[in-house]
XYZ file of C-alpha atoms in Angstrom:
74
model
C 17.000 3.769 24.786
C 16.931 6.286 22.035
C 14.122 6.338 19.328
C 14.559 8.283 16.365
C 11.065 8.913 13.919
C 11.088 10.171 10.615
C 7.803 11.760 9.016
C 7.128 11.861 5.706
C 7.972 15.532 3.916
C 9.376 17.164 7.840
C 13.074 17.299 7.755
C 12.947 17.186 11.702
C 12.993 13.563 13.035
C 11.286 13.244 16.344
C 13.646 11.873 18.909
C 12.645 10.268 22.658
C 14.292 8.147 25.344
C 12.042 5.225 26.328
C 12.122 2.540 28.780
C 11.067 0.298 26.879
C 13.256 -2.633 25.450
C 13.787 -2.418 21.774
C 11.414 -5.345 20.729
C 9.219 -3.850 22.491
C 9.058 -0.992 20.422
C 9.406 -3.002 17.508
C 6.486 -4.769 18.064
C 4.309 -2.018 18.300
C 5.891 0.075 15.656
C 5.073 -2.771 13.457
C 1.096 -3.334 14.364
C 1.134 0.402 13.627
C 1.995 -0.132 10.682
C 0.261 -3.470 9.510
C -3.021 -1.667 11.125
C -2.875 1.654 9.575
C -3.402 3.017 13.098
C -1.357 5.526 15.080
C 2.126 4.800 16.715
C 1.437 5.549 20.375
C 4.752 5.643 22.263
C 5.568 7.082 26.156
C 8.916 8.690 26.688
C 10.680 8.576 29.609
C 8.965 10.970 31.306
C 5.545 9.951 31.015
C 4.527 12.301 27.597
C 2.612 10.483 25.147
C 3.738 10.903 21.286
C 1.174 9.650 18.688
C 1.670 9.658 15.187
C -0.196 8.580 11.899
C 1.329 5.320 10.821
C 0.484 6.361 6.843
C 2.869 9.268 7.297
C 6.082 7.028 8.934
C 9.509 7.610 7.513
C 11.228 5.349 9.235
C 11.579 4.564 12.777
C 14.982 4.264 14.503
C 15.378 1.958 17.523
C 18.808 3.213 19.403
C 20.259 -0.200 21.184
C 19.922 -0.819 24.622
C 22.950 -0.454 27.054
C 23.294 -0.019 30.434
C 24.195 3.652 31.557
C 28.281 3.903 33.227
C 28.569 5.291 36.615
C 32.064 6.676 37.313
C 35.355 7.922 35.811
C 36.825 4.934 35.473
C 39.043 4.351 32.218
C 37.770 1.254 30.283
């Protein structure tokens, strides 16, 4: 799944694909958050992003679906 991160005053976002579900993610966006720790998230393969939770945008959780094999018209 795609997760999109806005910082505060960078007009880059920082984009990753996790394997993690989307509440997931959620959930530990939000402690970030609540805490006034760091967001601590792995991408998909294996690099660790950490950022300051006091300088979060906004954090945008891409939904899940499952990836289509094929050429198949649907």
């Amino acid at each position: 799944m795609e997760v999109k991160i806005g910082i505060q005053n960078i007009g880059r976002e920082i984009v990753l694909e996790s394997s993690q579900e989307a509440d997931a993610v959620a959930k530990v966006v939000g402690e970030a958050i609540t805490k006034g720790t760091e967001l601590r998230l792995t991408d998909e393969k294996g690099r660790l992003i950490i950022i300051p939770a006091n300088v979060l945008g906004y954090v945008e959780i891409g939904a899940e679906e499952v990836r289509r094999v094929g050429f198949g018209a649907l």
